[in-house]
Amino acid sequence: DEIKDEMYSLMENLFPICRSITGNGVRETLKILQNSIPLSKFEVPTGTKVFDWTIPKEWNIRDAYVMDSSGKKIINFKDSNLHILNYSIPKDIEITFNELKKHLFSIPDQPNEIPYVTSYYNENWGFCLEHKKLLNMKDEMYRVVIDSTLENGSLTYGEFFIEGESKDEILISTYVCHPSMCNDNLSGIVVATALAKYLKKFKLKYSLRFLFIPETIGAITWICKNEKKMKNIKHGLVLTCIGDRGKFVYKKTRMGNAEIDNTVIKILEKSNTSFDIIDFYPWGSDERQFSSPGFNLPIGSLMRSIPNREITKEYHTSGDNLDFMSKESLQDSFEKYFLIIGELEKNFGKHDTMPNNPNKKSTNNHTHYYLNTNPKCEPQLGKYQLYEHF
Ligand code: ZN
């Protein structure tokens, strides 16, 4: 009971903060986590090359609103930080409704929810709002104010390492870049923090590494700066979307038959709950980077509701709030991760930890594969005009 209350109250503390892939929201989040675990904070400057990517300018925001002709703030960042297109550039303009509409985002079939939309690598501005509110807006002049900054700064991430008897590591990675949403991604942050806090009291064979990083760019940055440590990571899980009432879903590693796959499935089977298993796919969260062909680490992801709005309507909307969470689910998820780490500990040294390498599949003479000449993490599609902007 103590752990579930701790996780839930940490979530309540973190919920109001406006996070992004850079900026003070991440720093403030990590500072709050430091009350629970002595994690180290790292800053990587804007412009640093990390494989195919470059650390972007740092974004911070103080206020933003759209005001109608009567002087009423009809969309207000201070009501919900989801109202701002994340990474919006500063603005202070008068604008017609027709022009403004190009910068408004809503979900027609979920008229009561605010969507979460970002524009990290394509300078833009915009507001997200409930579709029912958009339908009520009049064709008149509006004032748009965005008090933000997009300047040289740094990308911030946190790391907490528990040294075990062995150099071999278990990696638990979670991301810290989403604004006010709970399942994606505060549930991952609070379960990882609780695991780190309680596991540091044990003497373990494996070393444990906990990463609190901005999704995608943070993972790529960590890997680029820590490439030498990658060989020590024997098993890993990306911890996200784990606090709702849905059943467990395990996304397997890229190889599909790694020790972590067998271990997670064994723990779920033993627990007598229903669960789904899905194969690896090359989108999703930071398993994309850790399992990219240049590293090919066995990283799975034990989740609950799948982060896809066609399956989970709350995903990336204001519906992913504290009411969507369940303390019992958080507790149950914590216990599953705890048992998985315990099982890996029990089997330490018993297995050959290197699973089959899917890159070395035997092929017949008639099949040819293109070789990825840039296999470390994913390429930045935007700079090749391969990323769809709105
Ligand atoms: Zn997300």
Short mmCIF file of N, CA, C and O in Angstrom, two decimals, residues 240-348:
data_model
loop_
_atom_site.label_atom_id
_atom_site.label_comp_id
_atom_site.label_asym_id
_atom_site.label_seq_id
_atom_site.Cartn_x
_atom_site.Cartn_y
_atom_site.Cartn_z
N THR A 240 6.61 1.85 -20.07
CA THR A 240 5.65 2.89 -20.45
C THR A 240 4.23 2.35 -20.46
O THR A 240 4.03 1.12 -20.54
N CYS A 241 3.25 3.23 -20.39
CA CYS A 241 1.82 2.87 -20.53
C CYS A 241 1.43 1.70 -19.63
O CYS A 241 0.93 0.68 -20.10
N ILE A 242 1.63 1.86 -18.32
CA ILE A 242 1.54 0.72 -17.42
C ILE A 242 0.61 0.98 -16.22
O ILE A 242 0.49 0.15 -15.34
N GLY A 243 -0.11 2.13 -16.21
CA GLY A 243 -0.90 2.46 -15.02
C GLY A 243 -2.40 2.38 -15.19
O GLY A 243 -3.16 2.63 -14.25
N ASP A 244 -2.88 2.01 -16.39
CA ASP A 244 -4.33 1.97 -16.62
C ASP A 244 -4.90 0.60 -16.25
O ASP A 244 -4.17 -0.29 -15.84
N ARG A 245 -6.21 0.47 -16.43
CA ARG A 245 -6.88 -0.76 -15.98
C ARG A 245 -6.85 -1.89 -17.01
O ARG A 245 -7.39 -2.97 -16.78
N GLY A 246 -6.24 -1.65 -18.16
CA GLY A 246 -6.18 -2.68 -19.20
C GLY A 246 -5.32 -3.87 -18.80
O GLY A 246 -4.55 -3.81 -17.85
N LYS A 247 -5.48 -4.97 -19.58
CA LYS A 247 -4.64 -6.14 -19.29
C LYS A 247 -3.22 -5.92 -19.80
O LYS A 247 -2.96 -5.01 -20.60
N PHE A 248 -2.31 -6.77 -19.33
CA PHE A 248 -0.91 -6.63 -19.75
C PHE A 248 -0.73 -6.99 -21.22
O PHE A 248 -1.39 -7.89 -21.74
N VAL A 249 0.16 -6.25 -21.88
CA VAL A 249 0.56 -6.55 -23.25
C VAL A 249 2.08 -6.56 -23.26
O VAL A 249 2.71 -5.59 -22.83
N TYR A 250 2.65 -7.67 -23.73
CA TYR A 250 4.11 -7.72 -23.81
C TYR A 250 4.54 -7.65 -25.27
O TYR A 250 4.18 -8.50 -26.08
N LYS A 251 5.32 -6.62 -25.57
CA LYS A 251 5.92 -6.50 -26.91
C LYS A 251 7.30 -7.14 -26.85
O LYS A 251 8.17 -6.70 -26.11
N LYS A 252 7.47 -8.19 -27.64
CA LYS A 252 8.70 -8.97 -27.58
C LYS A 252 9.91 -8.21 -28.14
O LYS A 252 9.75 -7.21 -28.84
N THR A 253 11.08 -8.73 -27.84
CA THR A 253 12.31 -8.17 -28.39
C THR A 253 12.36 -8.45 -29.89
O THR A 253 11.59 -9.25 -30.41
N ARG A 254 13.30 -7.82 -30.55
CA ARG A 254 13.41 -7.99 -32.00
C ARG A 254 13.70 -9.45 -32.35
O ARG A 254 13.19 -9.97 -33.34
N MET A 255 14.51 -10.12 -31.52
CA MET A 255 14.82 -11.52 -31.82
C MET A 255 13.69 -12.46 -31.41
O MET A 255 13.56 -13.53 -31.97
N GLY A 256 12.89 -12.06 -30.45
CA GLY A 256 11.68 -12.80 -30.10
C GLY A 256 11.89 -14.01 -29.21
O GLY A 256 10.93 -14.57 -28.69
N ASN A 257 13.14 -14.43 -29.02
CA ASN A 257 13.40 -15.62 -28.20
C ASN A 257 14.49 -15.37 -27.17
O ASN A 257 15.21 -16.26 -26.76
N ALA A 258 14.61 -14.11 -26.76
CA ALA A 258 15.65 -13.76 -25.79
C ALA A 258 15.23 -14.20 -24.39
O ALA A 258 14.05 -14.48 -24.14
N GLU A 259 16.19 -14.24 -23.49
CA GLU A 259 15.89 -14.65 -22.11
C GLU A 259 14.83 -13.72 -21.50
O GLU A 259 13.95 -14.17 -20.76
N ILE A 260 14.90 -12.42 -21.81
CA ILE A 260 13.91 -11.49 -21.25
C ILE A 260 12.50 -11.84 -21.76
O ILE A 260 11.53 -11.74 -21.00
N ASP A 261 12.37 -12.28 -23.00
CA ASP A 261 11.05 -12.69 -23.53
C ASP A 261 10.50 -13.86 -22.72
O ASP A 261 9.36 -13.84 -22.25
N ASN A 262 11.33 -14.89 -22.57
CA ASN A 262 10.89 -16.07 -21.83
C ASN A 262 10.57 -15.74 -20.38
O ASN A 262 9.63 -16.28 -19.80
N THR A 263 11.36 -14.85 -19.80
CA THR A 263 11.18 -14.49 -18.39
C THR A 263 9.87 -13.73 -18.19
O THR A 263 9.09 -14.06 -17.30
N VAL A 264 9.61 -12.73 -19.03
CA VAL A 264 8.38 -11.94 -18.88
C VAL A 264 7.17 -12.85 -19.07
O VAL A 264 6.21 -12.82 -18.27
N ILE A 265 7.20 -13.70 -20.08
CA ILE A 265 6.05 -14.57 -20.36
C ILE A 265 5.83 -15.55 -19.20
O ILE A 265 4.70 -15.78 -18.78
N LYS A 266 6.92 -16.07 -18.65
CA LYS A 266 6.80 -16.99 -17.50
C LYS A 266 6.14 -16.29 -16.31
O LYS A 266 5.24 -16.85 -15.68
N ILE A 267 6.58 -15.07 -16.01
CA ILE A 267 6.00 -14.34 -14.87
C ILE A 267 4.51 -14.04 -15.11
O ILE A 267 3.68 -14.17 -14.21
N LEU A 268 4.16 -13.67 -16.33
CA LEU A 268 2.75 -13.37 -16.63
C LEU A 268 1.90 -14.63 -16.54
O LEU A 268 0.79 -14.62 -16.00
N GLU A 269 2.43 -15.74 -17.05
CA GLU A 269 1.69 -17.01 -17.00
C GLU A 269 1.44 -17.43 -15.55
O GLU A 269 0.36 -17.87 -15.19
N LYS A 270 2.46 -17.28 -14.72
CA LYS A 270 2.36 -17.67 -13.31
C LYS A 270 1.33 -16.85 -12.55
O LYS A 270 0.81 -17.29 -11.53
N SER A 271 1.09 -15.62 -13.03
CA SER A 271 0.24 -14.71 -12.26
C SER A 271 -1.24 -14.92 -12.51
O SER A 271 -2.07 -14.26 -11.88
N ASN A 272 -1.58 -15.83 -13.42
CA ASN A 272 -2.99 -16.16 -13.65
C ASN A 272 -3.84 -14.99 -14.12
O ASN A 272 -5.02 -14.91 -13.83
N THR A 273 -3.24 -14.02 -14.82
CA THR A 273 -4.04 -12.95 -15.40
C THR A 273 -4.01 -13.13 -16.91
O THR A 273 -3.10 -13.76 -17.45
N SER A 274 -5.01 -12.59 -17.60
CA SER A 274 -4.96 -12.69 -19.06
C SER A 274 -4.02 -11.61 -19.59
O SER A 274 -3.90 -10.53 -19.02
N PHE A 275 -3.32 -11.94 -20.66
CA PHE A 275 -2.36 -10.99 -21.24
C PHE A 275 -2.21 -11.30 -22.72
O PHE A 275 -2.55 -12.38 -23.18
N ASP A 276 -1.70 -10.31 -23.44
CA ASP A 276 -1.43 -10.49 -24.86
C ASP A 276 0.07 -10.40 -25.11
O ASP A 276 0.77 -9.68 -24.40
N ILE A 277 0.52 -11.12 -26.13
CA ILE A 277 1.92 -11.02 -26.55
C ILE A 277 1.92 -10.53 -27.99
O ILE A 277 1.17 -11.06 -28.82
N ILE A 278 2.72 -9.52 -28.26
CA ILE A 278 2.82 -9.04 -29.64
C ILE A 278 4.28 -9.07 -30.07
O ILE A 278 5.18 -8.93 -29.24
N ASP A 279 4.48 -9.27 -31.36
CA ASP A 279 5.84 -9.30 -31.89
C ASP A 279 6.43 -7.90 -31.96
O ASP A 279 5.71 -6.91 -31.99
N PHE A 280 7.73 -7.86 -32.03
CA PHE A 280 8.45 -6.60 -32.22
C PHE A 280 7.99 -5.93 -33.51
O PHE A 280 7.73 -6.59 -34.51
N TYR A 281 7.87 -4.62 -33.47
CA TYR A 281 7.67 -3.84 -34.70
C TYR A 281 8.57 -2.62 -34.59
O TYR A 281 8.85 -2.14 -33.49
N PRO A 282 9.07 -2.13 -35.72
CA PRO A 282 10.13 -1.12 -35.64
C PRO A 282 9.63 0.31 -35.44
O PRO A 282 10.31 1.24 -35.79
N TRP A 283 8.42 0.50 -34.90
CA TRP A 283 8.03 1.80 -34.37
C TRP A 283 7.69 1.55 -32.92
O TRP A 283 7.99 0.49 -32.41
N GLY A 284 7.06 2.48 -32.23
CA GLY A 284 6.84 2.29 -30.81
C GLY A 284 7.73 3.24 -30.05
O GLY A 284 7.86 4.40 -30.44
N SER A 285 8.39 2.77 -29.00
CA SER A 285 9.18 3.68 -28.16
C SER A 285 10.68 3.44 -28.37
O SER A 285 11.12 3.09 -29.46
N ASP A 286 11.46 3.58 -27.29
CA ASP A 286 12.91 3.60 -27.45
C ASP A 286 13.55 2.23 -27.72
O ASP A 286 14.75 2.15 -27.99
N GLU A 287 12.76 1.16 -27.68
CA GLU A 287 13.28 -0.14 -28.13
C GLU A 287 13.72 -0.03 -29.59
O GLU A 287 14.61 -0.76 -30.03
N ARG A 288 13.13 0.90 -30.33
CA ARG A 288 13.55 1.16 -31.72
C ARG A 288 15.03 1.46 -31.82
O ARG A 288 15.69 1.06 -32.76
N GLN A 289 15.55 2.24 -30.86
CA GLN A 289 16.95 2.66 -30.91
C GLN A 289 17.86 1.56 -30.36
O GLN A 289 18.86 1.19 -30.97
N PHE A 290 17.51 1.04 -29.17
CA PHE A 290 18.35 0.02 -28.54
C PHE A 290 18.45 -1.25 -29.39
O PHE A 290 19.44 -1.96 -29.36
N SER A 291 17.38 -1.53 -30.13
CA SER A 291 17.35 -2.75 -30.94
C SER A 291 17.63 -2.47 -32.41
O SER A 291 17.43 -3.35 -33.24
N SER A 292 18.10 -1.26 -32.74
CA SER A 292 18.43 -0.98 -34.14
C SER A 292 19.56 -1.92 -34.55
O SER A 292 20.31 -2.41 -33.71
N PRO A 293 19.67 -2.21 -35.85
CA PRO A 293 20.58 -3.28 -36.29
C PRO A 293 22.03 -3.12 -35.80
O PRO A 293 22.71 -4.11 -35.56
N GLY A 294 22.47 -1.89 -35.59
CA GLY A 294 23.85 -1.68 -35.14
C GLY A 294 24.10 -2.13 -33.72
O GLY A 294 25.26 -2.32 -33.32
N PHE A 295 23.05 -2.30 -32.93
CA PHE A 295 23.21 -2.73 -31.53
C PHE A 295 22.45 -4.02 -31.25
O PHE A 295 22.95 -4.89 -30.58
N ASN A 296 21.21 -4.07 -31.74
CA ASN A 296 20.43 -5.30 -31.67
C ASN A 296 20.31 -5.85 -30.25
O ASN A 296 20.45 -7.05 -30.01
N LEU A 297 20.06 -4.98 -29.27
CA LEU A 297 19.94 -5.45 -27.89
C LEU A 297 18.57 -6.08 -27.65
O LEU A 297 17.58 -5.68 -28.26
N PRO A 298 18.53 -7.08 -26.76
CA PRO A 298 17.23 -7.71 -26.45
C PRO A 298 16.41 -6.84 -25.48
O PRO A 298 16.50 -6.98 -24.27
N ILE A 299 15.63 -5.93 -26.04
CA ILE A 299 14.82 -5.00 -25.25
C ILE A 299 13.35 -5.22 -25.59
O ILE A 299 12.93 -5.04 -26.74
N GLY A 300 12.57 -5.61 -24.59
CA GLY A 300 11.13 -5.77 -24.78
C GLY A 300 10.40 -4.62 -24.11
O GLY A 300 11.02 -3.67 -23.62
N SER A 301 9.07 -4.70 -24.09
CA SER A 301 8.29 -3.67 -23.40
C SER A 301 7.03 -4.29 -22.82
O SER A 301 6.21 -4.83 -23.56
N LEU A 302 6.94 -4.25 -21.50
CA LEU A 302 5.73 -4.75 -20.84
C LEU A 302 4.83 -3.56 -20.54
O LEU A 302 5.18 -2.69 -19.75
N MET A 303 3.67 -3.54 -21.22
CA MET A 303 2.76 -2.39 -21.12
C MET A 303 1.38 -2.89 -20.67
O MET A 303 1.16 -4.08 -20.49
N ARG A 304 0.45 -1.95 -20.62
CA ARG A 304 -0.98 -2.31 -20.53
C ARG A 304 -1.63 -1.80 -21.82
O ARG A 304 -1.32 -2.32 -22.88
N SER A 305 -2.42 -0.73 -21.75
CA SER A 305 -3.09 -0.27 -22.98
C SER A 305 -2.08 0.19 -24.02
O SER A 305 -1.20 1.00 -23.73
N ILE A 306 -2.24 -0.29 -25.22
CA ILE A 306 -1.32 -0.02 -26.31
C ILE A 306 -1.35 1.47 -26.70
O ILE A 306 -2.42 2.04 -26.83
N PRO A 307 -0.18 2.08 -26.87
CA PRO A 307 -0.17 3.49 -27.28
C PRO A 307 -0.53 3.67 -28.75
O PRO A 307 0.33 3.83 -29.62
N ASN A 308 -1.81 3.61 -29.03
CA ASN A 308 -2.32 3.74 -30.40
C ASN A 308 -3.79 4.15 -30.24
O ASN A 308 -4.57 3.44 -29.60
N ARG A 309 -4.17 5.32 -30.79
CA ARG A 309 -5.50 5.85 -30.51
C ARG A 309 -6.61 5.01 -31.12
O ARG A 309 -7.77 5.09 -30.69
N GLU A 310 -6.30 4.19 -32.11
CA GLU A 310 -7.34 3.31 -32.66
C GLU A 310 -7.73 2.23 -31.66
O GLU A 310 -8.83 1.67 -31.72
N ILE A 311 -6.81 1.90 -30.75
CA ILE A 311 -7.08 0.86 -29.76
C ILE A 311 -7.40 1.49 -28.40
O ILE A 311 -8.30 1.05 -27.69
N THR A 312 -6.65 2.51 -28.04
CA THR A 312 -6.81 3.17 -26.75
C THR A 312 -7.18 4.62 -27.01
O THR A 312 -6.33 5.43 -27.37
N LYS A 313 -8.46 4.98 -26.83
CA LYS A 313 -8.90 6.31 -27.28
C LYS A 313 -8.28 7.44 -26.44
O LYS A 313 -8.15 8.56 -26.91
N GLU A 314 -7.85 7.12 -25.22
CA GLU A 314 -7.24 8.14 -24.36
C GLU A 314 -5.83 8.53 -24.81
O GLU A 314 -5.31 9.59 -24.43
N TYR A 315 -5.18 7.68 -25.60
CA TYR A 315 -3.78 7.87 -25.98
C TYR A 315 -3.55 9.25 -26.63
O TYR A 315 -4.25 9.63 -27.55
N HIS A 316 -2.55 9.96 -26.11
CA HIS A 316 -2.17 11.29 -26.63
C HIS A 316 -3.35 12.27 -26.66
O HIS A 316 -3.51 13.04 -27.60
N THR A 317 -4.18 12.20 -25.61
CA THR A 317 -5.26 13.19 -25.44
C THR A 317 -5.36 13.55 -23.96
O THR A 317 -4.76 12.89 -23.10
N SER A 318 -6.19 14.57 -23.71
CA SER A 318 -6.45 14.97 -22.32
C SER A 318 -7.20 13.89 -21.55
O SER A 318 -7.32 13.97 -20.33
N GLY A 319 -7.70 12.86 -22.25
CA GLY A 319 -8.35 11.74 -21.57
C GLY A 319 -7.36 10.86 -20.81
O GLY A 319 -7.75 10.08 -19.94
N ASP A 320 -6.07 10.99 -21.14
CA ASP A 320 -5.04 10.22 -20.42
C ASP A 320 -4.65 11.02 -19.17
O ASP A 320 -3.56 11.59 -19.09
N ASN A 321 -5.57 11.07 -18.20
CA ASN A 321 -5.36 11.89 -17.01
C ASN A 321 -5.36 11.01 -15.76
O ASN A 321 -5.38 9.78 -15.86
N LEU A 322 -5.39 11.64 -14.59
CA LEU A 322 -5.30 10.86 -13.34
C LEU A 322 -6.48 9.90 -13.17
O LEU A 322 -6.33 8.82 -12.59
N ASP A 323 -7.65 10.26 -13.73
CA ASP A 323 -8.81 9.36 -13.63
C ASP A 323 -8.62 8.08 -14.44
O ASP A 323 -9.27 7.07 -14.17
N PHE A 324 -7.79 8.14 -15.46
CA PHE A 324 -7.53 6.96 -16.31
C PHE A 324 -6.62 5.97 -15.58
O PHE A 324 -6.49 4.82 -15.98
N MET A 325 -6.00 6.42 -14.48
CA MET A 325 -5.05 5.58 -13.75
C MET A 325 -5.75 4.80 -12.64
O MET A 325 -6.79 5.19 -12.14
N SER A 326 -5.12 3.69 -12.27
CA SER A 326 -5.60 2.91 -11.14
C SER A 326 -4.41 2.60 -10.25
O SER A 326 -3.39 2.12 -10.73
N LYS A 327 -4.55 2.90 -8.96
CA LYS A 327 -3.45 2.61 -8.01
C LYS A 327 -3.15 1.11 -8.00
O LYS A 327 -2.00 0.70 -7.89
N GLU A 328 -4.20 0.31 -8.10
CA GLU A 328 -4.02 -1.15 -8.07
C GLU A 328 -3.22 -1.61 -9.29
O GLU A 328 -2.36 -2.49 -9.17
N SER A 329 -3.49 -1.01 -10.46
CA SER A 329 -2.73 -1.38 -11.66
C SER A 329 -1.26 -0.98 -11.51
O SER A 329 -0.37 -1.73 -11.89
N LEU A 330 -1.03 0.20 -10.95
CA LEU A 330 0.36 0.64 -10.75
C LEU A 330 1.09 -0.35 -9.85
O LEU A 330 2.23 -0.74 -10.12
N GLN A 331 0.41 -0.75 -8.78
CA GLN A 331 1.00 -1.69 -7.83
C GLN A 331 1.30 -3.03 -8.51
O GLN A 331 2.39 -3.59 -8.37
N ASP A 332 0.31 -3.52 -9.25
CA ASP A 332 0.43 -4.80 -9.95
C ASP A 332 1.59 -4.72 -10.97
O ASP A 332 2.39 -5.66 -11.10
N SER A 333 1.68 -3.61 -11.67
CA SER A 333 2.74 -3.44 -12.67
C SER A 333 4.12 -3.41 -11.99
O SER A 333 5.08 -4.02 -12.46
N PHE A 334 4.20 -2.68 -10.89
CA PHE A 334 5.44 -2.64 -10.11
C PHE A 334 5.86 -4.05 -9.73
O PHE A 334 7.01 -4.46 -9.90
N GLU A 335 4.88 -4.83 -9.22
CA GLU A 335 5.19 -6.20 -8.78
C GLU A 335 5.67 -7.08 -9.93
O GLU A 335 6.60 -7.87 -9.76
N LYS A 336 5.06 -6.92 -11.11
CA LYS A 336 5.48 -7.73 -12.26
C LYS A 336 6.93 -7.42 -12.63
O LYS A 336 7.74 -8.32 -12.86
N TYR A 337 7.27 -6.15 -12.70
CA TYR A 337 8.64 -5.77 -13.04
C TYR A 337 9.61 -6.29 -11.97
O TYR A 337 10.71 -6.75 -12.27
N PHE A 338 9.19 -6.18 -10.71
CA PHE A 338 10.01 -6.65 -9.60
C PHE A 338 10.27 -8.16 -9.73
O PHE A 338 11.39 -8.64 -9.60
N LEU A 339 9.21 -8.92 -10.05
CA LEU A 339 9.34 -10.37 -10.21
C LEU A 339 10.20 -10.74 -11.42
O LEU A 339 10.96 -11.71 -11.37
N ILE A 340 10.07 -9.95 -12.49
CA ILE A 340 10.87 -10.22 -13.69
C ILE A 340 12.36 -10.06 -13.37
O ILE A 340 13.19 -10.90 -13.72
N ILE A 341 12.68 -8.98 -12.67
CA ILE A 341 14.09 -8.75 -12.31
C ILE A 341 14.57 -9.86 -11.36
O ILE A 341 15.68 -10.37 -11.49
N GLY A 342 13.67 -10.26 -10.45
CA GLY A 342 14.01 -11.35 -9.53
C GLY A 342 14.30 -12.66 -10.27
O GLY A 342 15.24 -13.40 -9.94
N GLU A 343 13.50 -12.94 -11.28
CA GLU A 343 13.67 -14.17 -12.06
C GLU A 343 14.98 -14.12 -12.86
O GLU A 343 15.69 -15.13 -12.94
N LEU A 344 15.29 -12.98 -13.42
CA LEU A 344 16.56 -12.84 -14.15
C LEU A 344 17.73 -13.05 -13.19
O LEU A 344 18.72 -13.72 -13.53
N GLU A 345 17.60 -12.52 -11.98
CA GLU A 345 18.64 -12.68 -10.96
C GLU A 345 18.85 -14.17 -10.63
O GLU A 345 19.97 -14.65 -10.55
N LYS A 346 17.72 -14.85 -10.46
CA LYS A 346 17.75 -16.28 -10.10
C LYS A 346 18.47 -17.09 -11.18
O LYS A 346 19.17 -18.04 -10.89
N ASN A 347 18.29 -16.68 -12.43
CA ASN A 347 18.87 -17.44 -13.55
C ASN A 347 20.21 -16.88 -14.01
O ASN A 347 20.71 -17.28 -15.07
N PHE A 348 20.77 -15.97 -13.23
CA PHE A 348 22.03 -15.34 -13.63
C PHE A 348 23.09 -16.41 -13.93
O PHE A 348 23.32 -17.32 -13.14
#
